[in-house]
Amino acid sequence: MENENKNFEGFLGGVSGRESSKGQGMYMDPSIASLFQAFSLSMLQQQSNDRKEALATKALQAVVNKIDQFDGRNISRYLKCYVREMELNRIYEKKMVALFGLATIPEIRDHITSITDRCGNSLEDFLHALKDEYFLEDADCVTKKLFLGWIEWPNKNLQATELLREFKRQYSQLSKVEKLTLESNKVDLFLQAADGELQEKLEPLLEGKEEDEGLTTKWKNVEDAVGLLTKKERRKDRSNTPKTVQAPKAP
């Protein structure tokens, strides 16, 4: 009986030893675990980069399929298509700047690269630089003459926010030289572009604090005034909306 107990204890010890060895087999050295984790993250990052490159290629191909490679003509029309396709494929602005050279004909690619280097990663600066550079060959460009002609159009029937948006859109397309010649009169031009009733509402909001100051020359004040006027109009519309009175329920 005593021998049987010893044999049984020996059996349990053997099992315990094997279980222990199994547990030790599952243990992973921290340095190896860290290396494995870094490798996994690297693979995930590579997959993400591959997806981004695929989307960028898709966007470029869509642009070229629609309007061919940029050859120096009609820059406004080309950029409109280019930016739209890039945004549809969720390409961030820095990448938009870097990729544009690939959408151009080889003859002007070096020149585009020099513009890219000069503008850095700013998409806004890059687009303005391209429009200034290829201004003369742009059939859709807004010239100073066209802009001033639009200012004088009567009965535009635009709300303050709509007028501001259109004014900024056209003004942004002017060349640097034309902008410089109009900069000091920018606020006055905006008021001239407004219809009579809107002009009367904006003028008090743009007058200086002192009586002899006249109208402000700060463009930010125009944007603030438009925002303030829009809020007032919305409050007025809400207050004029008749409230619905519910009929009492029948007993």
PDB file of C-alpha atoms in Angstrom:
ATOM      1  CA  MET A   1       0.000   0.000   0.000  1.00  0.00           C
ATOM      2  CA  GLU A   2       2.838   2.343   0.855  1.00  0.00           C
ATOM      3  CA  ASN A   3       4.472   1.607  -2.506  1.00  0.00           C
ATOM      4  CA  GLU A   4       1.229   2.367  -4.286  1.00  0.00           C
ATOM      5  CA  ASN A   5       1.021   5.769  -2.571  1.00  0.00           C
ATOM      6  CA  LYS A   6       4.578   6.584  -3.602  1.00  0.00           C
ATOM      7  CA  ASN A   7       3.831   5.605  -7.181  1.00  0.00           C
ATOM      8  CA  PHE A   8       0.700   7.775  -7.150  1.00  0.00           C
ATOM      9  CA  GLU A   9       2.634  10.742  -5.766  1.00  0.00           C
ATOM     10  CA  GLY A  10       5.273  10.208  -8.414  1.00  0.00           C
ATOM     11  CA  PHE A  11       2.624  10.236 -11.091  1.00  0.00           C
ATOM     12  CA  LEU A  12       1.218  13.518  -9.789  1.00  0.00           C
ATOM     13  CA  GLY A  13       4.689  14.988  -9.693  1.00  0.00           C
ATOM     14  CA  GLY A  14       5.253  14.011 -13.307  1.00  0.00           C
ATOM     15  CA  VAL A  15       2.017  15.625 -14.384  1.00  0.00           C
ATOM     16  CA  SER A  16       2.827  18.733 -12.395  1.00  0.00           C
ATOM     17  CA  GLY A  17       6.236  18.898 -13.996  1.00  0.00           C
ATOM     18  CA  ARG A  18       4.794  18.600 -17.483  1.00  0.00           C
ATOM     19  CA  GLU A  19       2.176  21.273 -16.775  1.00  0.00           C
ATOM     20  CA  SER A  20       4.902  23.524 -15.450  1.00  0.00           C
ATOM     21  CA  SER A  21       7.003  22.971 -18.534  1.00  0.00           C
ATOM     22  CA  LYS A  22       3.990  23.742 -20.696  1.00  0.00           C
ATOM     23  CA  GLY A  23       3.456  26.999 -18.839  1.00  0.00           C
ATOM     24  CA  GLN A  24       7.089  27.914 -19.336  1.00  0.00           C
ATOM     25  CA  GLY A  25       6.729  27.179 -23.043  1.00  0.00           C
ATOM     26  CA  MET A  26       4.040  29.882 -23.348  1.00  0.00           C
ATOM     27  CA  TYR A  27       6.220  32.558 -21.762  1.00  0.00           C
ATOM     28  CA  MET A  28       7.670  35.159 -24.202  1.00  0.00           C
ATOM     29  CA  ASP A  29      10.723  37.253 -23.553  1.00  0.00           C
ATOM     30  CA  PRO A  30       9.765  40.984 -23.243  1.00  0.00           C
ATOM     31  CA  SER A  31      12.295  42.028 -25.869  1.00  0.00           C
ATOM     32  CA  ILE A  32      10.853  39.536 -28.355  1.00  0.00           C
ATOM     33  CA  ALA A  33       7.303  40.655 -27.553  1.00  0.00           C
ATOM     34  CA  SER A  34       8.301  44.271 -28.130  1.00  0.00           C
ATOM     35  CA  LEU A  35       9.923  43.365 -31.436  1.00  0.00           C
ATOM     36  CA  PHE A  36       6.829  41.454 -32.524  1.00  0.00           C
ATOM     37  CA  GLN A  37       4.593  44.422 -31.626  1.00  0.00           C
ATOM     38  CA  ALA A  38       6.807  46.833 -33.563  1.00  0.00           C
ATOM     39  CA  PHE A  39       6.704  44.530 -36.578  1.00  0.00           C
ATOM     40  CA  SER A  40       2.897  44.347 -36.420  1.00  0.00           C
ATOM     41  CA  LEU A  41       2.599  48.137 -36.230  1.00  0.00           C
ATOM     42  CA  SER A  42       4.988  48.471 -39.147  1.00  0.00           C
ATOM     43  CA  MET A  43       2.867  46.124 -41.241  1.00  0.00           C
ATOM     44  CA  LEU A  44      -0.303  48.060 -40.395  1.00  0.00           C
ATOM     45  CA  GLN A  45       1.386  51.352 -41.294  1.00  0.00           C
ATOM     46  CA  GLN A  46       2.564  49.893 -44.595  1.00  0.00           C
ATOM     47  CA  GLN A  47      -0.953  48.738 -45.417  1.00  0.00           C
ATOM     48  CA  SER A  48      -2.289  52.212 -44.605  1.00  0.00           C
ATOM     49  CA  ASN A  49       0.354  53.828 -46.831  1.00  0.00           C
ATOM     50  CA  ASP A  50      -0.484  51.432 -49.650  1.00  0.00           C
ATOM     51  CA  ARG A  51      -4.159  52.391 -49.432  1.00  0.00           C
ATOM     52  CA  LYS A  52      -3.292  56.100 -49.507  1.00  0.00           C
ATOM     53  CA  GLU A  53      -1.040  55.638 -52.536  1.00  0.00           C
ATOM     54  CA  ALA A  54      -3.778  53.701 -54.307  1.00  0.00           C
ATOM     55  CA  LEU A  55      -6.271  56.517 -53.656  1.00  0.00           C
ATOM     56  CA  ALA A  56      -3.778  59.130 -54.874  1.00  0.00           C
ATOM     57  CA  THR A  57      -3.180  57.166 -58.073  1.00  0.00           C
ATOM     58  CA  LYS A  58      -6.926  56.802 -58.565  1.00  0.00           C
ATOM     59  CA  ALA A  59      -7.447  60.555 -58.138  1.00  0.00           C
ATOM     60  CA  LEU A  60      -4.659  61.467 -60.573  1.00  0.00           C
ATOM     61  CA  GLN A  61      -5.978  59.024 -63.150  1.00  0.00           C
ATOM     62  CA  ALA A  62      -9.468  60.503 -62.823  1.00  0.00           C
ATOM     63  CA  VAL A  63      -8.124  64.026 -63.436  1.00  0.00           C
ATOM     64  CA  VAL A  64      -6.116  63.000 -66.495  1.00  0.00           C
ATOM     65  CA  ASN A  65      -9.036  60.997 -67.882  1.00  0.00           C
ATOM     66  CA  LYS A  66     -11.351  64.002 -67.584  1.00  0.00           C
ATOM     67  CA  ILE A  67      -9.189  66.902 -68.753  1.00  0.00           C
ATOM     68  CA  ASP A  68      -5.824  65.402 -69.736  1.00  0.00           C
ATOM     69  CA  GLN A  69      -2.498  66.615 -68.325  1.00  0.00           C
ATOM     70  CA  PHE A  70      -2.057  70.276 -67.475  1.00  0.00           C
ATOM     71  CA  ASP A  71      -0.198  72.070 -70.273  1.00  0.00           C
ATOM     72  CA  GLY A  72      -0.204  75.633 -68.951  1.00  0.00           C
ATOM     73  CA  ARG A  73      -3.636  76.640 -70.228  1.00  0.00           C
ATOM     74  CA  ASN A  74      -6.918  77.214 -68.383  1.00  0.00           C
ATOM     75  CA  ILE A  75      -5.449  76.834 -64.915  1.00  0.00           C
ATOM     76  CA  SER A  76      -8.675  77.792 -63.082  1.00  0.00           C
ATOM     77  CA  ARG A  77     -10.668  75.072 -64.809  1.00  0.00           C
ATOM     78  CA  TYR A  78      -7.906  72.524 -64.282  1.00  0.00           C
ATOM     79  CA  LEU A  79      -7.488  73.267 -60.580  1.00  0.00           C
ATOM     80  CA  LYS A  80     -11.225  73.045 -60.006  1.00  0.00           C
ATOM     81  CA  CYS A  81     -11.240  69.503 -61.391  1.00  0.00           C
ATOM     82  CA  TYR A  82      -7.963  68.568 -59.688  1.00  0.00           C
ATOM     83  CA  VAL A  83      -9.002  69.699 -56.207  1.00  0.00           C
ATOM     84  CA  ARG A  84     -12.442  68.097 -56.541  1.00  0.00           C
ATOM     85  CA  GLU A  85     -11.013  64.678 -57.441  1.00  0.00           C
ATOM     86  CA  MET A  86      -8.411  64.878 -54.691  1.00  0.00           C
ATOM     87  CA  GLU A  87     -11.033  65.741 -52.085  1.00  0.00           C
ATOM     88  CA  LEU A  88     -13.312  62.937 -53.279  1.00  0.00           C
ATOM     89  CA  ASN A  89     -10.474  60.501 -52.640  1.00  0.00           C
ATOM     90  CA  ARG A  90      -9.620  62.062 -49.260  1.00  0.00           C
ATOM     91  CA  ILE A  91      -6.147  63.236 -50.263  1.00  0.00           C
ATOM     92  CA  TYR A  92      -4.829  65.714 -47.709  1.00  0.00           C
ATOM     93  CA  GLU A  93      -3.626  69.158 -48.817  1.00  0.00           C
ATOM     94  CA  LYS A  94       0.101  68.540 -48.431  1.00  0.00           C
ATOM     95  CA  LYS A  95      -0.201  65.536 -50.739  1.00  0.00           C
ATOM     96  CA  MET A  96      -2.258  67.555 -53.245  1.00  0.00           C
ATOM     97  CA  VAL A  97       0.626  69.991 -53.607  1.00  0.00           C
ATOM     98  CA  ALA A  98       3.206  67.233 -53.988  1.00  0.00           C
ATOM     99  CA  LEU A  99       1.197  65.295 -56.582  1.00  0.00           C
ATOM    100  CA  PHE A 100       0.308  68.142 -58.929  1.00  0.00           C
ATOM    101  CA  GLY A 101       3.537  67.858 -60.902  1.00  0.00           C
ATOM    102  CA  LEU A 102       2.574  64.321 -61.910  1.00  0.00           C
ATOM    103  CA  ALA A 103      -0.574  65.692 -63.554  1.00  0.00           C
ATOM    104  CA  THR A 104       1.384  68.054 -65.834  1.00  0.00           C
ATOM    105  CA  ILE A 105       3.068  67.533 -69.177  1.00  0.00           C
ATOM    106  CA  PRO A 106       6.823  66.763 -68.912  1.00  0.00           C
ATOM    107  CA  GLU A 107       7.804  70.062 -70.564  1.00  0.00           C
ATOM    108  CA  ILE A 108       6.622  72.187 -67.622  1.00  0.00           C
ATOM    109  CA  ARG A 109       7.138  69.715 -64.773  1.00  0.00           C
ATOM    110  CA  ASP A 110      10.425  71.231 -63.604  1.00  0.00           C
ATOM    111  CA  HIS A 111       8.842  74.665 -63.471  1.00  0.00           C
ATOM    112  CA  ILE A 112       5.915  73.308 -61.446  1.00  0.00           C
ATOM    113  CA  THR A 113       8.417  71.730 -59.057  1.00  0.00           C
ATOM    114  CA  SER A 114      10.069  75.114 -58.509  1.00  0.00           C
ATOM    115  CA  ILE A 115       6.667  76.612 -57.643  1.00  0.00           C
ATOM    116  CA  THR A 116       6.014  73.720 -55.260  1.00  0.00           C
ATOM    117  CA  ASP A 117       9.348  74.277 -53.518  1.00  0.00           C
ATOM    118  CA  ARG A 118       8.617  77.980 -53.180  1.00  0.00           C
ATOM    119  CA  CYS A 119       5.163  77.482 -51.645  1.00  0.00           C
ATOM    120  CA  GLY A 120       5.993  74.648 -49.265  1.00  0.00           C
ATOM    121  CA  ASN A 121       3.017  72.570 -48.144  1.00  0.00           C
ATOM    122  CA  SER A 122       0.392  75.321 -48.248  1.00  0.00           C
ATOM    123  CA  LEU A 123      -2.292  74.399 -50.774  1.00  0.00           C
ATOM    124  CA  GLU A 124      -3.758  77.905 -50.731  1.00  0.00           C
ATOM    125  CA  ASP A 125      -0.390  79.512 -51.529  1.00  0.00           C
ATOM    126  CA  PHE A 126       0.278  76.902 -54.204  1.00  0.00           C
ATOM    127  CA  LEU A 127      -3.053  77.470 -55.967  1.00  0.00           C
ATOM    128  CA  HIS A 128      -2.579  81.239 -55.925  1.00  0.00           C
ATOM    129  CA  ALA A 129       0.958  80.876 -57.280  1.00  0.00           C
ATOM    130  CA  LEU A 130      -0.248  78.674 -60.138  1.00  0.00           C
ATOM    131  CA  LYS A 131      -3.015  81.109 -61.056  1.00  0.00           C
ATOM    132  CA  ASP A 132      -0.588  84.025 -61.019  1.00  0.00           C
ATOM    133  CA  GLU A 133       1.946  82.102 -63.102  1.00  0.00           C
ATOM    134  CA  TYR A 134      -0.495  80.944 -65.790  1.00  0.00           C
ATOM    135  CA  PHE A 135      -2.836  83.922 -65.645  1.00  0.00           C
ATOM    136  CA  LEU A 136      -2.465  84.975 -69.291  1.00  0.00           C
ATOM    137  CA  GLU A 137      -3.474  81.546 -70.595  1.00  0.00           C
ATOM    138  CA  ASP A 138      -6.511  81.213 -68.333  1.00  0.00           C
ATOM    139  CA  ALA A 139      -9.793  81.503 -70.222  1.00  0.00           C
ATOM    140  CA  ASP A 140     -11.811  81.342 -66.995  1.00  0.00           C
ATOM    141  CA  CYS A 141      -9.786  83.845 -65.008  1.00  0.00           C
ATOM    142  CA  VAL A 142     -11.380  86.857 -63.361  1.00  0.00           C
ATOM    143  CA  THR A 143      -9.679  90.045 -64.509  1.00  0.00           C
ATOM    144  CA  LYS A 144      -9.836  93.413 -62.803  1.00  0.00           C
ATOM    145  CA  LYS A 145     -12.103  94.666 -65.568  1.00  0.00           C
ATOM    146  CA  LEU A 146     -14.539  91.771 -65.169  1.00  0.00           C
ATOM    147  CA  PHE A 147     -14.473  92.087 -61.387  1.00  0.00           C
ATOM    148  CA  LEU A 148     -15.270  95.802 -61.429  1.00  0.00           C
ATOM    149  CA  GLY A 149     -17.969  95.134 -63.993  1.00  0.00           C
ATOM    150  CA  TRP A 150     -19.581  92.642 -61.623  1.00  0.00           C
ATOM    151  CA  ILE A 151     -19.363  95.203 -58.793  1.00  0.00           C
ATOM    152  CA  GLU A 152     -21.516  97.587 -60.835  1.00  0.00           C
ATOM    153  CA  TRP A 153     -24.185  95.047 -61.750  1.00  0.00           C
ATOM    154  CA  PRO A 154     -27.538  96.232 -60.344  1.00  0.00           C
ATOM    155  CA  ASN A 155     -30.079  94.029 -58.583  1.00  0.00           C
ATOM    156  CA  LYS A 156     -27.851  91.085 -57.723  1.00  0.00           C
ATOM    157  CA  ASN A 157     -30.479  89.930 -55.216  1.00  0.00           C
ATOM    158  CA  LEU A 158     -27.864  88.347 -52.963  1.00  0.00           C
ATOM    159  CA  GLN A 159     -28.041  88.010 -49.203  1.00  0.00           C
ATOM    160  CA  ALA A 160     -25.098  89.354 -47.199  1.00  0.00           C
ATOM    161  CA  THR A 161     -23.432  85.947 -46.824  1.00  0.00           C
ATOM    162  CA  GLU A 162     -23.971  85.118 -50.505  1.00  0.00           C
ATOM    163  CA  LEU A 163     -22.525  88.458 -51.588  1.00  0.00           C
ATOM    164  CA  LEU A 164     -19.501  88.018 -49.332  1.00  0.00           C
ATOM    165  CA  ARG A 165     -18.866  84.513 -50.666  1.00  0.00           C
ATOM    166  CA  GLU A 166     -19.059  85.613 -54.306  1.00  0.00           C
ATOM    167  CA  PHE A 167     -16.967  88.727 -53.680  1.00  0.00           C
ATOM    168  CA  LYS A 168     -14.208  86.666 -52.037  1.00  0.00           C
ATOM    169  CA  ARG A 169     -14.339  84.037 -54.789  1.00  0.00           C
ATOM    170  CA  GLN A 170     -13.816  86.571 -57.557  1.00  0.00           C
ATOM    171  CA  TYR A 171     -11.291  88.661 -55.644  1.00  0.00           C
ATOM    172  CA  SER A 172      -9.161  85.584 -54.902  1.00  0.00           C
ATOM    173  CA  GLN A 173      -8.766  84.941 -58.634  1.00  0.00           C
ATOM    174  CA  LEU A 174      -7.249  88.337 -59.386  1.00  0.00           C
ATOM    175  CA  SER A 175      -3.524  88.541 -59.991  1.00  0.00           C
ATOM    176  CA  LYS A 176      -1.240  89.780 -57.223  1.00  0.00           C
ATOM    177  CA  VAL A 177      -0.731  93.097 -58.991  1.00  0.00           C
ATOM    178  CA  GLU A 178      -4.469  93.638 -59.434  1.00  0.00           C
ATOM    179  CA  LYS A 179      -5.124  92.789 -55.796  1.00  0.00           C
ATOM    180  CA  LEU A 180      -2.543  95.349 -54.701  1.00  0.00           C
ATOM    181  CA  THR A 181      -4.209  98.080 -56.741  1.00  0.00           C
ATOM    182  CA  LEU A 182      -7.621  97.312 -55.212  1.00  0.00           C
ATOM    183  CA  GLU A 183      -6.645  96.419 -51.647  1.00  0.00           C
ATOM    184  CA  SER A 184      -7.121  99.910 -50.191  1.00  0.00           C
ATOM    185  CA  ASN A 185     -10.636 100.139 -51.676  1.00  0.00           C
ATOM    186  CA  LYS A 186     -11.695  96.576 -50.891  1.00  0.00           C
ATOM    187  CA  VAL A 187     -14.279  97.491 -48.242  1.00  0.00           C
ATOM    188  CA  ASP A 188     -15.754 100.260 -50.379  1.00  0.00           C
ATOM    189  CA  LEU A 189     -15.965  97.914 -53.374  1.00  0.00           C
ATOM    190  CA  PHE A 190     -17.846  95.375 -51.291  1.00  0.00           C
ATOM    191  CA  LEU A 191     -20.390  97.995 -50.284  1.00  0.00           C
ATOM    192  CA  GLN A 192     -20.751  99.100 -53.903  1.00  0.00           C
ATOM    193  CA  ALA A 193     -21.460  95.498 -54.862  1.00  0.00           C
ATOM    194  CA  ALA A 194     -24.359  95.337 -52.395  1.00  0.00           C
ATOM    195  CA  ASP A 195     -27.868  96.275 -53.478  1.00  0.00           C
ATOM    196  CA  GLY A 196     -29.325  99.480 -52.007  1.00  0.00           C
ATOM    197  CA  GLU A 197     -31.224  97.938 -49.091  1.00  0.00           C
ATOM    198  CA  LEU A 198     -28.349  95.681 -48.072  1.00  0.00           C
ATOM    199  CA  GLN A 199     -25.925  98.578 -48.394  1.00  0.00           C
ATOM    200  CA  GLU A 200     -28.005 100.657 -45.979  1.00  0.00           C
ATOM    201  CA  LYS A 201     -27.922  97.848 -43.422  1.00  0.00           C
ATOM    202  CA  LEU A 202     -24.171  97.296 -43.725  1.00  0.00           C
ATOM    203  CA  GLU A 203     -22.946 100.893 -43.668  1.00  0.00           C
ATOM    204  CA  PRO A 204     -23.773 101.608 -39.983  1.00  0.00           C
ATOM    205  CA  LEU A 205     -21.955  98.419 -39.000  1.00  0.00           C
ATOM    206  CA  LEU A 206     -18.829  99.468 -40.897  1.00  0.00           C
ATOM    207  CA  GLU A 207     -18.533 103.035 -39.689  1.00  0.00           C
ATOM    208  CA  GLY A 208     -15.669 103.928 -37.369  1.00  0.00           C
ATOM    209  CA  LYS A 209     -16.268 104.699 -33.712  1.00  0.00           C
ATOM    210  CA  GLU A 210     -15.326 108.352 -34.185  1.00  0.00           C
ATOM    211  CA  GLU A 211     -17.522 110.607 -36.312  1.00  0.00           C
ATOM    212  CA  ASP A 212     -14.682 111.726 -38.572  1.00  0.00           C
ATOM    213  CA  GLU A 213     -13.308 108.216 -39.160  1.00  0.00           C
ATOM    214  CA  GLY A 214     -15.743 107.277 -41.891  1.00  0.00           C
ATOM    215  CA  LEU A 215     -15.945 103.675 -43.056  1.00  0.00           C
ATOM    216  CA  THR A 216     -13.508 101.098 -41.766  1.00  0.00           C
ATOM    217  CA  THR A 217     -10.736  99.875 -44.045  1.00  0.00           C
ATOM    218  CA  LYS A 218     -10.270  96.576 -42.200  1.00  0.00           C
ATOM    219  CA  TRP A 219     -11.599  93.624 -44.163  1.00  0.00           C
ATOM    220  CA  LYS A 220     -12.150  91.572 -41.008  1.00  0.00           C
ATOM    221  CA  ASN A 221     -14.710  94.166 -39.925  1.00  0.00           C
ATOM    222  CA  VAL A 222     -16.670  93.413 -43.101  1.00  0.00           C
ATOM    223  CA  GLU A 223     -16.778  89.706 -42.304  1.00  0.00           C
ATOM    224  CA  ASP A 224     -17.810  90.482 -38.713  1.00  0.00           C
ATOM    225  CA  ALA A 225     -20.522  92.869 -39.924  1.00  0.00           C
ATOM    226  CA  VAL A 226     -21.938  90.285 -42.330  1.00  0.00           C
ATOM    227  CA  GLY A 227     -22.014  87.704 -39.546  1.00  0.00           C
ATOM    228  CA  LEU A 228     -23.762  90.123 -37.184  1.00  0.00           C
ATOM    229  CA  LEU A 229     -26.308  91.160 -39.807  1.00  0.00           C
ATOM    230  CA  THR A 230     -27.061  87.535 -40.659  1.00  0.00           C
ATOM    231  CA  LYS A 231     -27.738  86.739 -36.994  1.00  0.00           C
ATOM    232  CA  LYS A 232     -30.072  89.743 -36.720  1.00  0.00           C
ATOM    233  CA  GLU A 233     -31.992  88.687 -39.819  1.00  0.00           C
ATOM    234  CA  ARG A 234     -32.396  85.150 -38.494  1.00  0.00           C
ATOM    235  CA  ARG A 235     -33.698  86.385 -35.140  1.00  0.00           C
ATOM    236  CA  LYS A 236     -36.103  88.678 -36.958  1.00  0.00           C
ATOM    237  CA  ASP A 237     -37.365  85.830 -39.124  1.00  0.00           C
ATOM    238  CA  ARG A 238     -37.935  83.640 -36.075  1.00  0.00           C
ATOM    239  CA  SER A 239     -39.824  86.369 -34.231  1.00  0.00           C
ATOM    240  CA  ASN A 240     -42.067  86.968 -37.256  1.00  0.00           C
ATOM    241  CA  THR A 241     -42.916  83.303 -37.642  1.00  0.00           C
ATOM    242  CA  PRO A 242     -46.480  82.789 -36.364  1.00  0.00           C
ATOM    243  CA  LYS A 243     -46.717  80.318 -33.528  1.00  0.00           C
ATOM    244  CA  THR A 244     -48.966  77.344 -34.058  1.00  0.00           C
ATOM    245  CA  VAL A 245     -51.800  77.257 -31.545  1.00  0.00           C
ATOM    246  CA  GLN A 246     -53.171  73.817 -30.872  1.00  0.00           C
ATOM    247  CA  ALA A 247     -56.898  73.480 -30.497  1.00  0.00           C
ATOM    248  CA  PRO A 248     -58.020  72.169 -27.107  1.00  0.00           C
ATOM    249  CA  LYS A 249     -58.769  68.498 -27.084  1.00  0.00           C
ATOM    250  CA  ALA A 250     -62.381  67.485 -26.894  1.00  0.00           C
ATOM    251  CA  PRO A 251     -63.387  66.157 -23.485  1.00  0.00           C
TER     252      PRO A 251
END
